[in-house]
Amino acid sequence: MAELKIFNSLTRQKEIFTPLTPGYIGMYVCGPTVYSDVHLGNCRTFISFDIIYRYLKYLGFKVRYVRNITDAGHLEGDRDEGDDKFSKKARLEQLEPMEIVQRYTLGFHKVMELFNNLPPTIEPTATGHISEQIEMIKHILSNGYAYIVDGTVYFDVEKYNKEKPYGILTNRKLEDLLEGTRELGGQDEKKGRLDFALWIKAKPEHLMQWPSPWGMGFPGWHIECSAMSGKYLGKEFDIHGGGMDLAATHHTNEIAQSQACFHVSPARYWIHTNMLTVNGARMSKSAGNGFLPGELFTGNHKLLEKAYSPMTVRFFMLQTHYRSTLDFSNEALQAAEKGLKRLWEAYEILDQIKLDTTEDNPNIIDPILDDKCKNLVAGFDEAMNDDFNTARVLANMFELVPIINSIKGGQIAPGSLRKDTLELMQKQLRIYLPGIFGLRDEKSNDSGILDGVIELLIQIRKDARNRKDFATSDKIRNELLIQGIALKDEKNGGTTWSLL
RNA sequence: GGUCCUGUGGCCGAGUGGCUAGGCAGAGCUCUGCAAAAGCUCGUACAGCGGUUCGAAUCCGCUCGGGACCUCCA
């Protein structure tokens, strides 16, 4: 197996990946906070990690993929007091907090399914792990890295920083961080401005609260990931991932918590995916420039010229490296839509080529072309091993497309490629397109009746063409086109059709 | 202010110090009753200015422009 290289945010360089236990990988990815619909920026992260997950499995690793659902404790404001997001939303909508959680969890799963993301192997919830979080906080307290103020437990960042570099993940010095922190005003019960809450005292009217050694309250945001990753993957595990926006606070605090509790940094490799942007600015909930998946699939959004399918969006994301920002535009999406169609059709053509059993004829084989194909296919793994470079894999695939089409169109003589080369191409494209890249056919499947009807029309049109009755034949083709069905006359006299 | 990232042909986007991805759009040609599709060919781009080097889009410096994080957000 060739070496897999991963860009590790912690060291800011590509490193050869070696798992803690040979053959096994523990991967934790920060999941959604289910108090509202996921937007496309969130989806990008989960699609990126879905491809990473699929590729790791392809490499033969047994992967435990943990992605949490945050359903408690995520504070609304930037101060560690006040309502959590669920209580606030619940009050607005006159619902139980768990109804909010249920609604948006289901919605999230639906969207993940539409994008053809595999489910993680474990999807733990914060509310399901309150006791684990309390246990961890107790440890951090007894280790001396936290303090209690009136029922709320804070992490002592400055004390921690005396022993371990707090800003290690984003390469920041504590002094710089302190300098950069804005005065937030209000009475602050924290000792240090960077201190964050592990456990928050609940007011009586709080809808979500649990008993703890420090009284009724709810957990801080960061502790859930530390507690759950620790529980399912161990104190130290292989990969921790999430969006880049989480690195500076959430992941920084996770590292501090794990160090303060277990004296070990939780993950050996940190993978951060970059942001999806709209007109150059980050798509985010607070900026209000987010697209919801549903708006995209229906085209019902003021910035969208048309609807785009889930696979178009997935393909669109694959064309960019996960660590680059990706800008969202109609033009780029339309380019992706056409590119995907072309690629997928070539894939289907290739897949349908039957390999006959006769021996290769060395006189017909084109060794240069044959080598080119082999190298292009070999380049798939090579590109993926280089920090999951999906864009380069696609570039190689697109170089195969004209070759595949030429085999069908006759520009390349049959037998020009060795049979084992063709077989390799079929196998690897099957592994990569529906497999690792998770693309799937979006043509309607229940077209059994449609099939018959179209075939009939094609037959009628063929008769008309044979009579040179082009008025009729063109009418059939044009009318079908209006219905979204395109006819293509092939060189051999046959006609194929496809849904637009 | 601090920590970083980034600036590639009309658009989107990979990229290794020399072999100059790929997609979309555009032009021409082939095929075709016409069309679509497909095939072939074509635009020779790397913000600017210096420097290192035999050689840099790729390394270094400066300038200008964009963005992220430092405050809830994947």
mmCIF file with all atom_site columns, N, CA and C in Angstrom, chain A residues 319-340:
data_model
loop_
_atom_site.group_PDB
_atom_site.id
_atom_site.type_symbol
_atom_site.label_atom_id
_atom_site.label_alt_id
_atom_site.label_comp_id
_atom_site.label_asym_id
_atom_site.label_entity_id
_atom_site.label_seq_id
_atom_site.pdbx_PDB_ins_code
_atom_site.Cartn_x
_atom_site.Cartn_y
_atom_site.Cartn_z
_atom_site.occupancy
_atom_site.B_iso_or_equiv
_atom_site.pdbx_formal_charge
_atom_site.auth_seq_id
_atom_site.auth_comp_id
_atom_site.auth_asym_id
_atom_site.auth_atom_id
_atom_site.pdbx_PDB_model_num
ATOM 1  N N  . GLN A 1 319 ? -14.468 18.971 -7.051  1.00 0.00 ? 319 GLN A N  1
ATOM 2  C CA . GLN A 1 319 ? -13.541 19.607 -7.984  1.00 0.00 ? 319 GLN A CA 1
ATOM 3  C C  . GLN A 1 319 ? -12.536 20.510 -7.277  1.00 0.00 ? 319 GLN A C  1
ATOM 4  N N  . THR A 1 320 ? -12.776 20.774 -6.022  1.00 0.00 ? 320 THR A N  1
ATOM 5  C CA . THR A 1 320 ? -11.885 21.629 -5.250  1.00 0.00 ? 320 THR A CA 1
ATOM 6  C C  . THR A 1 320 ? -11.269 20.828 -4.111  1.00 0.00 ? 320 THR A C  1
ATOM 7  N N  . HIS A 1 321 ? -10.046 21.160 -3.778  1.00 0.00 ? 321 HIS A N  1
ATOM 8  C CA . HIS A 1 321 ? -9.433  20.502 -2.631  1.00 0.00 ? 321 HIS A CA 1
ATOM 9  C C  . HIS A 1 321 ? -10.150 20.936 -1.345  1.00 0.00 ? 321 HIS A C  1
ATOM 10 N N  . TYR A 1 322 ? -10.235 20.018 -0.397  1.00 0.00 ? 322 TYR A N  1
ATOM 11 C CA . TYR A 1 322 ? -11.035 20.322 0.796   1.00 0.00 ? 322 TYR A CA 1
ATOM 12 C C  . TYR A 1 322 ? -10.465 21.464 1.632   1.00 0.00 ? 322 TYR A C  1
ATOM 13 N N  . ARG A 1 323 ? -9.156  21.749 1.483   1.00 0.00 ? 323 ARG A N  1
ATOM 14 C CA . ARG A 1 323 ? -8.578  22.822 2.285   1.00 0.00 ? 323 ARG A CA 1
ATOM 15 C C  . ARG A 1 323 ? -8.614  24.179 1.586   1.00 0.00 ? 323 ARG A C  1
ATOM 16 N N  . SER A 1 324 ? -9.204  24.234 0.402   1.00 0.00 ? 324 SER A N  1
ATOM 17 C CA . SER A 1 324 ? -9.357  25.520 -0.270  1.00 0.00 ? 324 SER A CA 1
ATOM 18 C C  . SER A 1 324 ? -10.771 26.028 -0.049  1.00 0.00 ? 324 SER A C  1
ATOM 19 N N  . THR A 1 325 ? -10.901 27.337 -0.039  1.00 0.00 ? 325 THR A N  1
ATOM 20 C CA . THR A 1 325 ? -12.265 27.853 -0.016  1.00 0.00 ? 325 THR A CA 1
ATOM 21 C C  . THR A 1 325 ? -12.907 27.553 -1.367  1.00 0.00 ? 325 THR A C  1
ATOM 22 N N  . LEU A 1 326 ? -14.204 27.458 -1.346  1.00 0.00 ? 326 LEU A N  1
ATOM 23 C CA . LEU A 1 326 ? -14.930 27.156 -2.576  1.00 0.00 ? 326 LEU A CA 1
ATOM 24 C C  . LEU A 1 326 ? -16.024 28.196 -2.709  1.00 0.00 ? 326 LEU A C  1
ATOM 25 N N  . ASP A 1 327 ? -16.032 28.866 -3.839  1.00 0.00 ? 327 ASP A N  1
ATOM 26 C CA . ASP A 1 327 ? -17.032 29.918 -4.009  1.00 0.00 ? 327 ASP A CA 1
ATOM 27 C C  . ASP A 1 327 ? -18.216 29.392 -4.797  1.00 0.00 ? 327 ASP A C  1
ATOM 28 N N  . PHE A 1 328 ? -19.361 29.773 -4.316  1.00 0.00 ? 328 PHE A N  1
ATOM 29 C CA . PHE A 1 328 ? -20.625 29.258 -4.777  1.00 0.00 ? 328 PHE A CA 1
ATOM 30 C C  . PHE A 1 328 ? -21.198 30.213 -5.813  1.00 0.00 ? 328 PHE A C  1
ATOM 31 N N  . SER A 1 329 ? -21.379 29.758 -7.033  1.00 0.00 ? 329 SER A N  1
ATOM 32 C CA . SER A 1 329 ? -21.963 30.642 -8.032  1.00 0.00 ? 329 SER A CA 1
ATOM 33 C C  . SER A 1 329 ? -22.748 29.819 -9.054  1.00 0.00 ? 329 SER A C  1
ATOM 34 N N  . ASN A 1 330 ? -23.681 30.455 -9.694  1.00 0.00 ? 330 ASN A N  1
ATOM 35 C CA . ASN A 1 330 ? -24.470 29.771 -10.712 1.00 0.00 ? 330 ASN A CA 1
ATOM 36 C C  . ASN A 1 330 ? -23.589 29.225 -11.827 1.00 0.00 ? 330 ASN A C  1
ATOM 37 N N  . GLU A 1 331 ? -22.658 30.065 -12.244 1.00 0.00 ? 331 GLU A N  1
ATOM 38 C CA . GLU A 1 331 ? -21.814 29.658 -13.364 1.00 0.00 ? 331 GLU A CA 1
ATOM 39 C C  . GLU A 1 331 ? -21.018 28.401 -13.016 1.00 0.00 ? 331 GLU A C  1
ATOM 40 N N  . ALA A 1 332 ? -20.462 28.397 -11.810 1.00 0.00 ? 332 ALA A N  1
ATOM 41 C CA . ALA A 1 332 ? -19.654 27.247 -11.395 1.00 0.00 ? 332 ALA A CA 1
ATOM 42 C C  . ALA A 1 332 ? -20.520 26.003 -11.251 1.00 0.00 ? 332 ALA A C  1
ATOM 43 N N  . LEU A 1 333 ? -21.732 26.177 -10.743 1.00 0.00 ? 333 LEU A N  1
ATOM 44 C CA . LEU A 1 333 ? -22.617 25.028 -10.567 1.00 0.00 ? 333 LEU A CA 1
ATOM 45 C C  . LEU A 1 333 ? -23.068 24.471 -11.914 1.00 0.00 ? 333 LEU A C  1
ATOM 46 N N  . GLN A 1 334 ? -23.324 25.350 -12.850 1.00 0.00 ? 334 GLN A N  1
ATOM 47 C CA . GLN A 1 334 ? -23.743 24.868 -14.166 1.00 0.00 ? 334 GLN A CA 1
ATOM 48 C C  . GLN A 1 334 ? -22.602 24.133 -14.854 1.00 0.00 ? 334 GLN A C  1
ATOM 49 N N  . ALA A 1 335 ? -21.397 24.643 -14.662 1.00 0.00 ? 335 ALA A N  1
ATOM 50 C CA . ALA A 1 335 ? -20.231 23.949 -15.220 1.00 0.00 ? 335 ALA A CA 1
ATOM 51 C C  . ALA A 1 335 ? -20.112 22.561 -14.600 1.00 0.00 ? 335 ALA A C  1
ATOM 52 N N  . ALA A 1 336 ? -20.351 22.487 -13.308 1.00 0.00 ? 336 ALA A N  1
ATOM 53 C CA . ALA A 1 336 ? -20.271 21.197 -12.621 1.00 0.00 ? 336 ALA A CA 1
ATOM 54 C C  . ALA A 1 336 ? -21.341 20.251 -13.133 1.00 0.00 ? 336 ALA A C  1
ATOM 55 N N  . GLU A 1 337 ? -22.515 20.768 -13.345 1.00 0.00 ? 337 GLU A N  1
ATOM 56 C CA . GLU A 1 337 ? -23.633 19.944 -13.811 1.00 0.00 ? 337 GLU A CA 1
ATOM 57 C C  . GLU A 1 337 ? -23.299 19.297 -15.154 1.00 0.00 ? 337 GLU A C  1
ATOM 58 N N  . LYS A 1 338 ? -22.772 20.109 -16.064 1.00 0.00 ? 338 LYS A N  1
ATOM 59 C CA . LYS A 1 338 ? -22.427 19.580 -17.384 1.00 0.00 ? 338 LYS A CA 1
ATOM 60 C C  . LYS A 1 338 ? -21.255 18.616 -17.319 1.00 0.00 ? 338 LYS A C  1
ATOM 61 N N  . GLY A 1 339 ? -20.275 18.980 -16.504 1.00 0.00 ? 339 GLY A N  1
ATOM 62 C CA . GLY A 1 339 ? -19.106 18.124 -16.368 1.00 0.00 ? 339 GLY A CA 1
ATOM 63 C C  . GLY A 1 339 ? -19.483 16.763 -15.812 1.00 0.00 ? 339 GLY A C  1
ATOM 64 N N  . LEU A 1 340 ? -20.311 16.764 -14.799 1.00 0.00 ? 340 LEU A N  1
ATOM 65 C CA . LEU A 1 340 ? -20.728 15.508 -14.188 1.00 0.00 ? 340 LEU A CA 1
ATOM 66 C C  . LEU A 1 340 ? -21.482 14.640 -15.197 1.00 0.00 ? 340 LEU A C  1
#
